[in-house]
CSV table of C-alpha atoms in Angstrom, one decimal:
chain,number,residue,atom,x,y,z
A,1,MET,CA,12.7,106.6,42.4
A,2,LEU,CA,14.5,103.3,42.4
A,3,TRP,CA,17.2,104.2,39.9
A,4,PRO,CA,18.3,107.4,41.7
A,5,MET,CA,18.7,105.5,44.9
A,6,ILE,CA,20.7,102.8,43.2
A,7,ALA,CA,22.9,105.5,41.6
A,8,ILE,CA,23.5,107.2,45.0
A,9,ALA,CA,24.3,103.9,46.7
A,10,LEU,CA,26.7,102.9,43.9
A,11,GLY,CA,28.4,106.3,44.1
A,12,PHE,CA,28.7,106.0,47.9
A,13,LEU,CA,30.2,102.5,47.5
A,14,GLY,CA,32.6,103.8,44.9
A,15,ILE,CA,33.8,106.5,47.2
A,16,ALA,CA,34.1,104.1,50.1
A,17,VAL,CA,36.3,101.7,47.9
A,18,LEU,CA,38.5,104.6,46.9
A,19,GLY,CA,38.8,105.6,50.6
A,20,VAL,CA,39.9,102.1,51.6
A,21,LEU,CA,42.4,102.0,48.7
A,22,ALA,CA,43.8,105.4,49.7
A,23,VAL,CA,44.4,104.2,53.2
A,24,ARG,CA,46.2,101.1,51.9
A,25,VAL,CA,48.4,103.2,49.7
A,26,PHE,CA,49.1,105.6,52.6
A,27,VAL,CA,50.2,102.6,54.8
A,28,GLU,CA,52.4,101.2,52.1
A,29,VAL,CA,54.0,104.6,51.4
A,30,ARG,CA,54.8,105.0,55.1
A,31,ARG,CA,56.4,101.5,55.1
A,32,LEU,CA,58.4,102.3,52.0
A,33,ALA,CA,59.6,105.6,53.5
A,34,ARG,CA,60.7,103.8,56.6
A,35,GLN,CA,62.6,101.2,54.6
A,36,VAL,CA,64.2,104.0,52.5
A,37,GLY,CA,65.3,105.7,55.7
A,38,GLN,CA,66.8,102.6,57.1
A,39,THR,CA,68.6,101.7,53.8
A,40,SER,CA,70.0,105.2,53.5
A,41,ALA,CA,71.4,105.0,57.1
A,42,ARG,CA,73.0,101.7,56.3
A,43,ILE,CA,74.5,103.1,53.1
A,44,GLN,CA,75.9,106.1,55.1
A,45,ARG,CA,77.4,103.7,57.7
A,46,ALA,CA,79.0,101.6,54.9
A,47,ALA,CA,80.4,104.8,53.3
A,48,GLU,CA,81.9,105.8,56.6
A,49,ASP,CA,83.4,102.4,57.1
A,50,LEU,CA,84.8,102.5,53.6
A,51,GLU,CA,86.3,105.9,54.2
A,52,ARG,CA,87.9,104.7,57.4
A,53,ALA,CA,89.3,101.6,55.7
A,54,ALA,CA,90.6,103.6,52.7
A,55,THR,CA,92.4,106.3,54.6
A,56,PRO,CA,95.4,104.1,55.9
A,57,LEU,CA,95.6,102.4,52.5
A,58,ALA,CA,95.8,105.7,50.7
A,59,ALA,CA,98.4,106.9,53.1
A,60,ARG,CA,100.5,103.8,52.5
A,61,ALA,CA,100.1,104.1,48.8
A,62,HIS,CA,101.2,107.8,49.0
A,63,ASP,CA,104.2,106.8,51.1
A,64,SER,CA,105.3,104.1,48.7
A,65,VAL,CA,105.0,106.4,45.7
A,66,ARG,CA,107.2,109.0,47.4
A,67,ASP,CA,109.9,106.4,48.2
């Protein structure tokens, strides 16, 4: 009777450890997703800034080629 009880206790502890690890992974994935979202927003803003800065330069280059 002792060995089945030990086996059940170890099984329960194993499942509990897996549950704790799953929660930790979930928290880290949420944090990573938040960072990816912030980074993609910053990249989008940088791309818009680059486009705004390049437009007058491209117009000047086009005007100088025509002349």
